[in-house]
Short mmCIF file of C-alpha atoms in Angstrom, two decimals:
data_model
loop_
_atom_site.label_atom_id
_atom_site.label_comp_id
_atom_site.label_asym_id
_atom_site.label_seq_id
_atom_site.Cartn_x
_atom_site.Cartn_y
_atom_site.Cartn_z
CA UNK X 139 138.45 -108.83 42.16
CA UNK X 140 140.69 -105.78 42.20
CA UNK X 141 139.01 -104.38 39.24
CA UNK X 142 135.62 -104.75 40.52
CA UNK X 143 136.69 -103.17 43.63
CA UNK X 144 138.30 -100.40 41.73
CA UNK X 145 135.04 -99.89 39.75
CA UNK X 146 132.59 -99.77 42.38
CA UNK X 147 135.39 -97.49 44.36
CA UNK X 148 135.44 -95.22 41.57
CA UNK X 149 131.70 -94.90 41.20
CA UNK X 150 130.90 -93.88 44.85
CA UNK X 151 132.95 -91.48 44.15
CA UNK X 152 131.38 -89.99 41.10
CA UNK X 153 128.67 -90.25 42.52
CA UNK X 154 129.34 -88.49 45.80
CA UNK X 155 130.89 -85.13 43.45
CA UNK X 156 127.38 -84.84 42.43
CA UNK X 157 126.00 -84.36 46.34
CA UNK X 158 126.83 -80.87 47.68
CA UNK X 159 127.03 -80.39 51.54
CA UNK X 160 123.54 -79.53 52.73
CA UNK X 161 123.59 -75.94 54.74
CA UNK X 162 126.74 -74.50 53.07
CA UNK X 163 126.16 -70.75 52.81
CA UNK X 164 126.81 -70.01 49.21
CA UNK X 165 127.78 -65.46 48.83
CA UNK X 166 126.06 -63.45 45.54
CA UNK X 167 128.70 -63.24 43.39
CA UNK X 168 128.65 -59.84 41.46
CA UNK X 169 129.59 -59.78 37.97
CA UNK X 170 130.14 -56.65 35.42
CA UNK X 171 129.20 -53.18 35.38
CA UNK X 172 126.44 -51.63 37.93
CA UNK X 173 124.88 -49.61 34.79
CA UNK X 174 121.75 -47.65 36.67
CA UNK X 175 118.57 -45.82 34.07
CA UNK X 176 120.34 -42.57 35.82
CA UNK X 177 122.94 -42.95 34.37
CA UNK X 178 121.60 -44.01 30.53
CA UNK X 179 119.44 -40.28 31.17
CA UNK X 180 122.67 -38.58 31.28
CA UNK X 181 123.84 -39.78 27.82
CA UNK X 182 123.02 -38.45 24.05
CA UNK X 183 123.04 -39.11 21.04
CA UNK X 184 126.43 -38.21 19.37
CA UNK X 185 128.79 -37.66 22.41
CA UNK X 186 132.09 -39.03 21.74
CA UNK X 187 133.31 -41.86 23.18
CA UNK X 188 135.18 -40.51 25.78
CA UNK X 189 132.24 -38.62 27.50
CA UNK X 190 130.22 -41.70 27.24
CA UNK X 191 133.08 -43.71 29.31
CA UNK X 192 133.31 -40.87 31.76
CA UNK X 193 129.48 -42.01 32.87
CA UNK X 194 129.18 -44.64 32.56
CA UNK X 195 133.39 -46.55 33.46
CA UNK X 196 135.05 -48.85 30.91
CA UNK X 197 132.64 -51.30 29.60
CA UNK X 198 133.19 -55.02 30.16
CA UNK X 199 133.18 -56.38 26.76
CA UNK X 200 134.79 -54.56 23.96
CA UNK X 201 134.44 -56.31 20.63
CA UNK X 202 137.92 -56.13 19.27
CA UNK X 203 136.46 -56.47 16.41
CA UNK X 204 133.58 -54.25 16.01
CA UNK X 205 134.95 -51.46 17.63
CA UNK X 206 131.47 -49.47 17.47
CA UNK X 207 130.20 -51.69 20.21
CA UNK X 208 130.31 -51.92 24.07
CA UNK X 209 128.74 -54.05 26.33
CA UNK X 210 127.81 -53.75 29.51
CA UNK X 211 126.28 -57.01 31.45
CA UNK X 212 125.71 -57.38 35.11
CA UNK X 213 124.70 -60.55 36.68
CA UNK X 214 124.08 -61.41 40.62
CA UNK X 215 124.62 -65.35 41.26
CA UNK X 216 123.91 -67.75 44.29
CA UNK X 217 125.52 -70.75 43.20
CA UNK X 218 124.16 -71.45 40.58
CA UNK X 219 121.18 -69.62 40.63
CA UNK X 220 120.71 -66.10 38.62
CA UNK X 221 119.35 -63.50 40.88
CA UNK X 222 119.16 -60.61 39.06
CA UNK X 223 120.67 -59.44 35.36
CA UNK X 224 120.51 -56.95 33.22
CA UNK X 225 122.55 -55.55 29.83
CA UNK X 226 123.24 -52.44 28.24
CA UNK X 227 124.65 -52.38 25.01
CA UNK X 228 125.93 -48.73 23.29
CA UNK X 229 126.52 -48.60 19.54
CA UNK X 230 128.62 -45.80 17.59
CA UNK X 231 128.64 -44.39 14.50
CA UNK X 232 132.31 -43.01 13.58
CA UNK X 233 133.22 -42.64 17.21
CA UNK X 234 129.71 -40.72 18.42
CA UNK X 235 126.89 -42.45 20.70
CA UNK X 236 123.88 -43.63 18.14
CA UNK X 237 122.10 -45.81 20.62
CA UNK X 238 121.76 -47.91 23.85
CA UNK X 239 119.97 -50.71 23.55
CA UNK X 240 118.90 -53.19 26.62
CA UNK X 241 117.86 -52.23 30.08
CA UNK X 242 119.43 -51.32 33.34
CA UNK X 243 119.12 -51.96 36.65
CA UNK X 244 115.94 -50.86 38.28
CA UNK X 245 116.40 -47.12 40.41
CA UNK X 246 116.22 -49.47 43.93
CA UNK X 247 118.81 -52.00 42.83
CA UNK X 248 121.74 -49.64 43.06
CA UNK X 249 121.28 -49.06 46.77
CA UNK X 250 122.73 -51.33 49.41
CA UNK X 251 120.24 -54.45 50.80
#
């Protein structure tokens, strides 16, 4: 009898764990580097890594196995919902900027709302 009550309580608590409180405010969480088109427009092929870092800032992801690739991801989330997402990747050859891939944030995104 005791094991049935214990099992019932465990099932009840497990079911309650998936419920969210109604009306709970969730803040927007920004993660990553803000990269705008203006910043990308300043980049030129052949720039060294120091010049790129001055314009773009420190990359969020610097691959330890591939030093010739820098990633600048950016995400805004509200709980589990992705509101805005962008990613820019820099590729280097011989420590010089070879190309830039990805899409930066639109110009309106860097203004406060």
